[in-house]
Amino acid sequence: MTLKHRTWLLAGIAVAGVATVVIAETSGPDRGERIEARMGERMGARGGDREMGMRMARAVSERLETLFETYDSDADGTLTQAEIDAGRAAQLQAFDADGDGSLTLSEYEALWLDAMRERMVDRFQFHDDDGDGLVTVDEYSEMTARLVSRLDRTGDDLLSPEDGAARRAPRAE
């Protein structure tokens, strides 16, 4: 596994842990805003970048809202596993062109592209800060700008496995 993959894996695990706690602590109609605020607080409190925490929280919040929009069939503001399972079955059926109850690779490709289009548009809009319908290098690189300085715990202006070890070690007060 490359350093890049390890870094993103560790960041993903940390965000997922924070997101799980934050989602469990928030509910109700304005849950998205509360998720963003709480996740930003928690990322900051754990020595992370509060702004990055807010961005990650926004992504988690958007994913959660998409789940509700897609699967909350009775519109009661809660999700059951039965609702999710029924929604998934309906999605599969919609792309089962030959009606045999299963998807071929080409049928699955159509389902995948349909599902990913919304995410692709969301990511495009996420990067298009000024809303002009174009993503510049600066806009595309904004999230990873200062990545090395944020994650470099050894102070050598490089990311290395030692930075991960330093991140896990208790900080000297």
PDB file of C-alpha atoms in Angstrom:
ATOM      1  CA  MET A   1       0.000   0.000   0.000  1.00  0.00           C
ATOM      2  CA  THR A   2       1.435   3.373  -0.958  1.00  0.00           C
ATOM      3  CA  LEU A   3       1.815   6.279   1.437  1.00  0.00           C
ATOM      4  CA  LYS A   4      -0.947   8.106  -0.395  1.00  0.00           C
ATOM      5  CA  HIS A   5      -3.337   5.192   0.082  1.00  0.00           C
ATOM      6  CA  ARG A   6      -2.372   4.778   3.736  1.00  0.00           C
ATOM      7  CA  THR A   7      -2.897   8.478   4.391  1.00  0.00           C
ATOM      8  CA  TRP A   8      -6.346   8.491   2.806  1.00  0.00           C
ATOM      9  CA  LEU A   9      -7.251   5.230   4.548  1.00  0.00           C
ATOM     10  CA  LEU A  10      -6.285   6.646   7.948  1.00  0.00           C
ATOM     11  CA  ALA A  11      -8.105   9.899   7.253  1.00  0.00           C
ATOM     12  CA  GLY A  12     -11.176   7.971   6.119  1.00  0.00           C
ATOM     13  CA  ILE A  13     -11.185   5.783   9.222  1.00  0.00           C
ATOM     14  CA  ALA A  14     -10.874   8.824  11.488  1.00  0.00           C
ATOM     15  CA  VAL A  15     -13.664  10.682   9.694  1.00  0.00           C
ATOM     16  CA  ALA A  16     -15.887   7.596   9.657  1.00  0.00           C
ATOM     17  CA  GLY A  17     -15.466   7.202  13.410  1.00  0.00           C
ATOM     18  CA  VAL A  18     -16.274  10.832  14.068  1.00  0.00           C
ATOM     19  CA  ALA A  19     -19.167  10.733  11.601  1.00  0.00           C
ATOM     20  CA  THR A  20     -20.690   7.659  13.245  1.00  0.00           C
ATOM     21  CA  VAL A  21     -20.735   9.337  16.651  1.00  0.00           C
ATOM     22  CA  VAL A  22     -21.992  12.613  15.234  1.00  0.00           C
ATOM     23  CA  ILE A  23     -24.797  10.985  13.238  1.00  0.00           C
ATOM     24  CA  ALA A  24     -25.851   9.025  16.306  1.00  0.00           C
ATOM     25  CA  GLU A  25     -25.987  12.267  18.301  1.00  0.00           C
ATOM     26  CA  THR A  26     -28.082  14.167  15.770  1.00  0.00           C
ATOM     27  CA  SER A  27     -31.561  13.683  14.419  1.00  0.00           C
ATOM     28  CA  GLY A  28     -34.483  15.732  13.206  1.00  0.00           C
ATOM     29  CA  PRO A  29     -35.177  18.072  10.318  1.00  0.00           C
ATOM     30  CA  ASP A  30     -32.048  20.225  10.679  1.00  0.00           C
ATOM     31  CA  ARG A  31     -29.775  17.225  11.265  1.00  0.00           C
ATOM     32  CA  GLY A  32     -27.506  18.185   8.334  1.00  0.00           C
ATOM     33  CA  GLU A  33     -26.485  21.490   9.881  1.00  0.00           C
ATOM     34  CA  ARG A  34     -25.992  19.879  13.288  1.00  0.00           C
ATOM     35  CA  ILE A  35     -23.880  17.088  11.778  1.00  0.00           C
ATOM     36  CA  GLU A  36     -21.618  19.652  10.114  1.00  0.00           C
ATOM     37  CA  ALA A  37     -21.239  21.700  13.296  1.00  0.00           C
ATOM     38  CA  ARG A  38     -20.607  18.704  15.591  1.00  0.00           C
ATOM     39  CA  MET A  39     -18.193  17.027  13.191  1.00  0.00           C
ATOM     40  CA  GLY A  40     -16.229  20.263  12.797  1.00  0.00           C
ATOM     41  CA  GLU A  41     -16.045  20.565  16.589  1.00  0.00           C
ATOM     42  CA  ARG A  42     -14.927  16.965  17.026  1.00  0.00           C
ATOM     43  CA  MET A  43     -12.295  17.136  14.280  1.00  0.00           C
ATOM     44  CA  GLY A  44     -10.910  20.315  15.869  1.00  0.00           C
ATOM     45  CA  ALA A  45     -10.944  18.777  19.352  1.00  0.00           C
ATOM     46  CA  ARG A  46      -9.001  15.742  18.118  1.00  0.00           C
ATOM     47  CA  GLY A  47      -6.193  17.866  16.756  1.00  0.00           C
ATOM     48  CA  GLY A  48      -7.553  17.806  13.224  1.00  0.00           C
ATOM     49  CA  ASP A  49      -8.341  20.575  10.825  1.00  0.00           C
ATOM     50  CA  ARG A  50     -11.749  22.058  11.749  1.00  0.00           C
ATOM     51  CA  GLU A  51     -12.373  23.277   8.183  1.00  0.00           C
ATOM     52  CA  MET A  52     -11.582  19.830   6.801  1.00  0.00           C
ATOM     53  CA  GLY A  53     -13.906  18.370   9.434  1.00  0.00           C
ATOM     54  CA  MET A  54     -16.664  20.708   8.288  1.00  0.00           C
ATOM     55  CA  ARG A  55     -16.166  19.700   4.647  1.00  0.00           C
ATOM     56  CA  MET A  56     -16.182  16.014   5.540  1.00  0.00           C
ATOM     57  CA  ALA A  57     -19.253  16.533   7.704  1.00  0.00           C
ATOM     58  CA  ARG A  58     -21.005  18.247   4.828  1.00  0.00           C
ATOM     59  CA  ALA A  59     -20.299  15.208   2.645  1.00  0.00           C
ATOM     60  CA  VAL A  60     -21.571  12.827   5.343  1.00  0.00           C
ATOM     61  CA  SER A  61     -24.636  14.993   5.852  1.00  0.00           C
ATOM     62  CA  GLU A  62     -25.356  15.025   2.115  1.00  0.00           C
ATOM     63  CA  ARG A  63     -24.984  11.238   1.944  1.00  0.00           C
ATOM     64  CA  LEU A  64     -27.358  10.818   4.870  1.00  0.00           C
ATOM     65  CA  GLU A  65     -29.905  13.122   3.281  1.00  0.00           C
ATOM     66  CA  THR A  66     -29.622  11.150   0.021  1.00  0.00           C
ATOM     67  CA  LEU A  67     -30.341   7.954   1.929  1.00  0.00           C
ATOM     68  CA  PHE A  68     -33.492   9.486   3.368  1.00  0.00           C
ATOM     69  CA  GLU A  69     -34.596  10.921   0.015  1.00  0.00           C
ATOM     70  CA  THR A  70     -34.021   7.587  -1.707  1.00  0.00           C
ATOM     71  CA  TYR A  71     -35.339   5.081   0.819  1.00  0.00           C
ATOM     72  CA  ASP A  72     -37.696   6.761   3.314  1.00  0.00           C
ATOM     73  CA  SER A  73     -40.758   5.443   1.465  1.00  0.00           C
ATOM     74  CA  ASP A  74     -43.297   6.461   4.130  1.00  0.00           C
ATOM     75  CA  ALA A  75     -41.680   9.928   4.547  1.00  0.00           C
ATOM     76  CA  ASP A  76     -41.730   9.673   8.341  1.00  0.00           C
ATOM     77  CA  GLY A  77     -38.165  10.969   8.753  1.00  0.00           C
ATOM     78  CA  THR A  78     -36.785   7.600   9.841  1.00  0.00           C
ATOM     79  CA  LEU A  79     -35.326   4.667   7.939  1.00  0.00           C
ATOM     80  CA  THR A  80     -35.877   0.999   8.515  1.00  0.00           C
ATOM     81  CA  GLN A  81     -33.842  -1.808   7.018  1.00  0.00           C
ATOM     82  CA  ALA A  82     -37.036  -2.996   5.308  1.00  0.00           C
ATOM     83  CA  GLU A  83     -37.367   0.381   3.523  1.00  0.00           C
ATOM     84  CA  ILE A  84     -33.756   0.244   2.390  1.00  0.00           C
ATOM     85  CA  ASP A  85     -34.107  -3.373   1.205  1.00  0.00           C
ATOM     86  CA  ALA A  86     -37.321  -2.596  -0.703  1.00  0.00           C
ATOM     87  CA  GLY A  87     -35.712   0.436  -2.332  1.00  0.00           C
ATOM     88  CA  ARG A  88     -32.663  -1.551  -3.383  1.00  0.00           C
ATOM     89  CA  ALA A  89     -34.880  -4.305  -4.834  1.00  0.00           C
ATOM     90  CA  ALA A  90     -36.807  -1.696  -6.821  1.00  0.00           C
ATOM     91  CA  GLN A  91     -33.553  -0.223  -8.151  1.00  0.00           C
ATOM     92  CA  LEU A  92     -32.354  -3.632  -9.270  1.00  0.00           C
ATOM     93  CA  GLN A  93     -35.688  -4.376 -10.922  1.00  0.00           C
ATOM     94  CA  ALA A  94     -35.623  -1.043 -12.784  1.00  0.00           C
ATOM     95  CA  PHE A  95     -32.330  -1.969 -14.464  1.00  0.00           C
ATOM     96  CA  ASP A  96     -33.074  -5.677 -15.013  1.00  0.00           C
ATOM     97  CA  ALA A  97     -33.675  -5.293 -18.757  1.00  0.00           C
ATOM     98  CA  ASP A  98     -34.355  -8.969 -19.392  1.00  0.00           C
ATOM     99  CA  GLY A  99     -36.518  -9.375 -16.281  1.00  0.00           C
ATOM    100  CA  ASP A 100     -34.669 -12.444 -14.986  1.00  0.00           C
ATOM    101  CA  GLY A 101     -34.286 -11.088 -11.432  1.00  0.00           C
ATOM    102  CA  SER A 102     -30.553 -10.486 -11.683  1.00  0.00           C
ATOM    103  CA  LEU A 103     -28.262  -8.026 -13.405  1.00  0.00           C
ATOM    104  CA  THR A 104     -25.749  -8.757 -16.124  1.00  0.00           C
ATOM    105  CA  LEU A 105     -22.616  -6.654 -16.238  1.00  0.00           C
ATOM    106  CA  SER A 106     -24.144  -4.303 -18.801  1.00  0.00           C
ATOM    107  CA  GLU A 107     -27.368  -3.970 -16.756  1.00  0.00           C
ATOM    108  CA  TYR A 108     -25.320  -3.287 -13.633  1.00  0.00           C
ATOM    109  CA  GLU A 109     -23.272  -0.717 -15.547  1.00  0.00           C
ATOM    110  CA  ALA A 110     -26.468   1.186 -16.363  1.00  0.00           C
ATOM    111  CA  LEU A 111     -27.497   1.100 -12.677  1.00  0.00           C
ATOM    112  CA  TRP A 112     -24.014   2.193 -11.588  1.00  0.00           C
ATOM    113  CA  LEU A 113     -23.817   5.101 -14.023  1.00  0.00           C
ATOM    114  CA  ASP A 114     -27.287   6.262 -13.022  1.00  0.00           C
ATOM    115  CA  ALA A 115     -26.403   6.128  -9.317  1.00  0.00           C
ATOM    116  CA  MET A 116     -22.996   7.744  -9.766  1.00  0.00           C
ATOM    117  CA  ARG A 117     -24.222  10.605 -11.950  1.00  0.00           C
ATOM    118  CA  GLU A 118     -25.727  12.437  -8.976  1.00  0.00           C
ATOM    119  CA  ARG A 119     -22.535  11.976  -6.969  1.00  0.00           C
ATOM    120  CA  MET A 120     -20.461  13.131  -9.911  1.00  0.00           C
ATOM    121  CA  VAL A 121     -22.581  16.268 -10.261  1.00  0.00           C
ATOM    122  CA  ASP A 122     -22.378  16.854  -6.490  1.00  0.00           C
ATOM    123  CA  ARG A 123     -18.575  16.549  -6.555  1.00  0.00           C
ATOM    124  CA  PHE A 124     -18.385  18.879  -9.549  1.00  0.00           C
ATOM    125  CA  GLN A 125     -20.508  21.447  -7.718  1.00  0.00           C
ATOM    126  CA  PHE A 126     -18.426  20.932  -4.569  1.00  0.00           C
ATOM    127  CA  HIS A 127     -15.283  21.898  -6.486  1.00  0.00           C
ATOM    128  CA  ASP A 128     -16.925  24.701  -8.516  1.00  0.00           C
ATOM    129  CA  ASP A 129     -16.668  27.282  -5.725  1.00  0.00           C
ATOM    130  CA  ASP A 130     -17.804  30.259  -7.777  1.00  0.00           C
ATOM    131  CA  GLY A 131     -20.654  28.392  -9.489  1.00  0.00           C
ATOM    132  CA  ASP A 132     -19.547  29.312 -13.004  1.00  0.00           C
ATOM    133  CA  GLY A 133     -19.898  25.766 -14.348  1.00  0.00           C
ATOM    134  CA  LEU A 134     -16.127  25.324 -14.614  1.00  0.00           C
ATOM    135  CA  VAL A 135     -13.638  23.688 -12.254  1.00  0.00           C
ATOM    136  CA  THR A 136     -10.250  25.362 -12.236  1.00  0.00           C
ATOM    137  CA  VAL A 137      -7.002  23.836 -10.990  1.00  0.00           C
ATOM    138  CA  ASP A 138      -7.225  26.100  -7.921  1.00  0.00           C
ATOM    139  CA  GLU A 139     -10.794  24.997  -7.155  1.00  0.00           C
ATOM    140  CA  TYR A 140      -9.934  21.337  -7.729  1.00  0.00           C
ATOM    141  CA  SER A 141      -6.846  21.549  -5.518  1.00  0.00           C
ATOM    142  CA  GLU A 142      -8.433  23.593  -2.724  1.00  0.00           C
ATOM    143  CA  MET A 143      -9.284  20.621  -0.503  1.00  0.00           C
ATOM    144  CA  THR A 144      -5.767  19.211  -0.673  1.00  0.00           C
ATOM    145  CA  ALA A 145      -4.009  22.562  -0.449  1.00  0.00           C
ATOM    146  CA  ARG A 146      -1.831  22.601   2.635  1.00  0.00           C
ATOM    147  CA  LEU A 147      -2.284  18.822   3.005  1.00  0.00           C
ATOM    148  CA  VAL A 148       1.409  18.247   3.676  1.00  0.00           C
ATOM    149  CA  SER A 149       1.551  21.021   6.292  1.00  0.00           C
ATOM    150  CA  ARG A 150      -1.592  19.672   8.020  1.00  0.00           C
ATOM    151  CA  LEU A 151      -0.395  16.067   8.172  1.00  0.00           C
ATOM    152  CA  ASP A 152       3.370  16.595   8.596  1.00  0.00           C
ATOM    153  CA  ARG A 153       3.938  15.786  12.264  1.00  0.00           C
ATOM    154  CA  THR A 154       7.710  15.462  12.012  1.00  0.00           C
ATOM    155  CA  GLY A 155       8.227  18.980  10.654  1.00  0.00           C
ATOM    156  CA  ASP A 156      10.293  17.969   7.624  1.00  0.00           C
ATOM    157  CA  ASP A 157       7.805  19.252   4.991  1.00  0.00           C
ATOM    158  CA  LEU A 158       7.354  15.668   3.742  1.00  0.00           C
ATOM    159  CA  LEU A 159       4.715  13.041   4.409  1.00  0.00           C
ATOM    160  CA  SER A 160       6.154   9.732   5.511  1.00  0.00           C
ATOM    161  CA  PRO A 161       5.104   6.739   7.613  1.00  0.00           C
ATOM    162  CA  GLU A 162       6.757   8.481  10.568  1.00  0.00           C
ATOM    163  CA  ASP A 163       4.077  11.197  10.378  1.00  0.00           C
ATOM    164  CA  GLY A 164       1.415   8.550  10.942  1.00  0.00           C
ATOM    165  CA  ALA A 165       3.326   7.180  13.916  1.00  0.00           C
ATOM    166  CA  ALA A 166       3.769  10.700  15.301  1.00  0.00           C
ATOM    167  CA  ARG A 167       0.038  11.336  14.861  1.00  0.00           C
ATOM    168  CA  ARG A 168      -0.797   8.250  16.946  1.00  0.00           C
ATOM    169  CA  ALA A 169       1.718   9.049  19.686  1.00  0.00           C
ATOM    170  CA  PRO A 170       0.539  11.240  22.576  1.00  0.00           C
ATOM    171  CA  ARG A 171       1.524  14.867  22.155  1.00  0.00           C
ATOM    172  CA  ALA A 172       3.939  16.388  24.622  1.00  0.00           C
ATOM    173  CA  GLU A 173       2.263  19.161  26.605  1.00  0.00           C
TER     174      GLU A 173
END
